[in-house]
Short mmCIF file of C-alpha atoms in Angstrom, two decimals:
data_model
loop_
_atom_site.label_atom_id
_atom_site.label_comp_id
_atom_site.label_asym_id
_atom_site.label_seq_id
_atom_site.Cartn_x
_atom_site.Cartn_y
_atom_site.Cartn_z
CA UNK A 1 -66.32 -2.75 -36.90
CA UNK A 2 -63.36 -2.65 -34.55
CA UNK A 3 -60.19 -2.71 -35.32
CA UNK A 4 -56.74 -4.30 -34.00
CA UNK A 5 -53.57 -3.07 -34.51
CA UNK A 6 -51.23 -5.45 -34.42
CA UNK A 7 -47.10 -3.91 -33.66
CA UNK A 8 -44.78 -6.20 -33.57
CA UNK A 9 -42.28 -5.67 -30.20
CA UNK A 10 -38.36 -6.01 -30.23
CA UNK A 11 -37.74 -7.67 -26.85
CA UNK A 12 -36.45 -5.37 -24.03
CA UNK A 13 -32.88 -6.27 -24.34
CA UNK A 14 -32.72 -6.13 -27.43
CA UNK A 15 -33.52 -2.11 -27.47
CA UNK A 16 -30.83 -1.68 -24.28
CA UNK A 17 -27.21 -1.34 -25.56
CA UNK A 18 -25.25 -4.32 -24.16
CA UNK A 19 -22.12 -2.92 -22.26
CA UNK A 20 -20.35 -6.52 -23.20
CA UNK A 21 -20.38 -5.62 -27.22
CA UNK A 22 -18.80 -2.10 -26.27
CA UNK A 23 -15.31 -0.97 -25.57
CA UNK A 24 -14.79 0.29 -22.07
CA UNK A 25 -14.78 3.84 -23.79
CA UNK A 26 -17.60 3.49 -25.63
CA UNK A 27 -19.47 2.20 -22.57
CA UNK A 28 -18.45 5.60 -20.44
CA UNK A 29 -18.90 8.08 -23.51
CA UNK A 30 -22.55 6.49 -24.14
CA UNK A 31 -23.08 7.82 -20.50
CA UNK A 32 -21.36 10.79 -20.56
CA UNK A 33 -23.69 11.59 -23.53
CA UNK A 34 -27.18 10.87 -22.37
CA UNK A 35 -26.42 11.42 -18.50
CA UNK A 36 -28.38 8.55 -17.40
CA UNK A 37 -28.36 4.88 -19.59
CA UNK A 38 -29.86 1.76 -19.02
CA UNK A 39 -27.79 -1.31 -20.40
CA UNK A 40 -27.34 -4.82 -20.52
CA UNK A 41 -24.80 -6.00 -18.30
CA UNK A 42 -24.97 -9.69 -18.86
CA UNK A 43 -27.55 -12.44 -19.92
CA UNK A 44 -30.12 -11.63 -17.26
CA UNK A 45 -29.04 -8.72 -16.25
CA UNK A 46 -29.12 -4.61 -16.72
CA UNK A 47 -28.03 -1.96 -14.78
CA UNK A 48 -29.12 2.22 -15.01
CA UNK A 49 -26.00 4.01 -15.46
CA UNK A 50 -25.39 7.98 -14.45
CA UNK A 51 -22.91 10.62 -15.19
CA UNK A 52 -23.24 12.87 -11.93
CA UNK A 53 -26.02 13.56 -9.43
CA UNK A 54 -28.05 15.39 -11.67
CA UNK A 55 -29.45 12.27 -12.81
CA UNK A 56 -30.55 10.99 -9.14
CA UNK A 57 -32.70 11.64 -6.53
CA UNK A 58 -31.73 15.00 -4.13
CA UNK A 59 -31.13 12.53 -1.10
CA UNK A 60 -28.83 10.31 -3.17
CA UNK A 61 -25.13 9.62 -3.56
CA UNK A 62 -23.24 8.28 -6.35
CA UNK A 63 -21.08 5.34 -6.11
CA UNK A 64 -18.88 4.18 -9.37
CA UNK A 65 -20.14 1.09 -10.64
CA UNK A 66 -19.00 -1.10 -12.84
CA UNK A 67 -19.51 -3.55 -15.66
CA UNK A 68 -18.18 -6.10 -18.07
CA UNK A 69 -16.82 -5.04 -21.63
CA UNK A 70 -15.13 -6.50 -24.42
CA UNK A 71 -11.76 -4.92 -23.43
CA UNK A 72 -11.99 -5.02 -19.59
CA UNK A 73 -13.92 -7.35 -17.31
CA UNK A 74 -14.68 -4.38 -14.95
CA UNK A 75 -14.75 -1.31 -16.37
CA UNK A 76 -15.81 1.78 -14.74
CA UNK A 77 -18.61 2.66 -17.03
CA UNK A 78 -20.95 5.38 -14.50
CA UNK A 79 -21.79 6.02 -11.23
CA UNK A 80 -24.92 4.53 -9.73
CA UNK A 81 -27.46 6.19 -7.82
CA UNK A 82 -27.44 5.16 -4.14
CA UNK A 83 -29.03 5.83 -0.94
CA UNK A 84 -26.67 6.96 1.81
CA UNK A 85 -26.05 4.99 4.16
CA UNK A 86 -26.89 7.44 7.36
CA UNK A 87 -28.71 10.52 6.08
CA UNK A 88 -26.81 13.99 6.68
CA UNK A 89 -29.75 15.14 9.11
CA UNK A 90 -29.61 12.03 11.69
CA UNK A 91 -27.93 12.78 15.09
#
């Protein structure tokens, strides 16, 4: 006899913290605390926050990023994870 096992799932966003119910501080210490945080940055939309380079890829740069709060429309919550432009090695 097989059987199911039935979990129920919380959708996606609801399991992301939401950057517009936070404070611009608590938005920056949430990524200062876990380095790298993936939040809700609107209705359809998320972003992955970092707190230095340790948290991207050895070719990457970071570039500050920001996002909506409930005290500031564009707070400077992290730094995202970009590819440079040139790389340091092209002539």
């Amino acid at each position: 006899m097989a059987m199911t096992l039935i979990v129920p799932f919380a959708s996606a966003n609801a399991a992301r913290p939401d950057t517009r119910a936070m404070t611009c501080g608590q938005a920056q210490s949430l990524v200062q605390r876990y380095g790298a945080v993936v939040m809700t940055t609107g209705q359809y939309t998320y972003f992955r926050f970092v707190a230095d380079r340790g948290f991207c890829d050895a070719w990457e740069t970071l570039q500050p990023k920001v996002a909506p709060t409930r005290d500031n429309p564009r707070c400077i919550v992290g730094y995202a994870c970009v590819e440079p432009l040139f790389a340091p090695w092209d002539d």
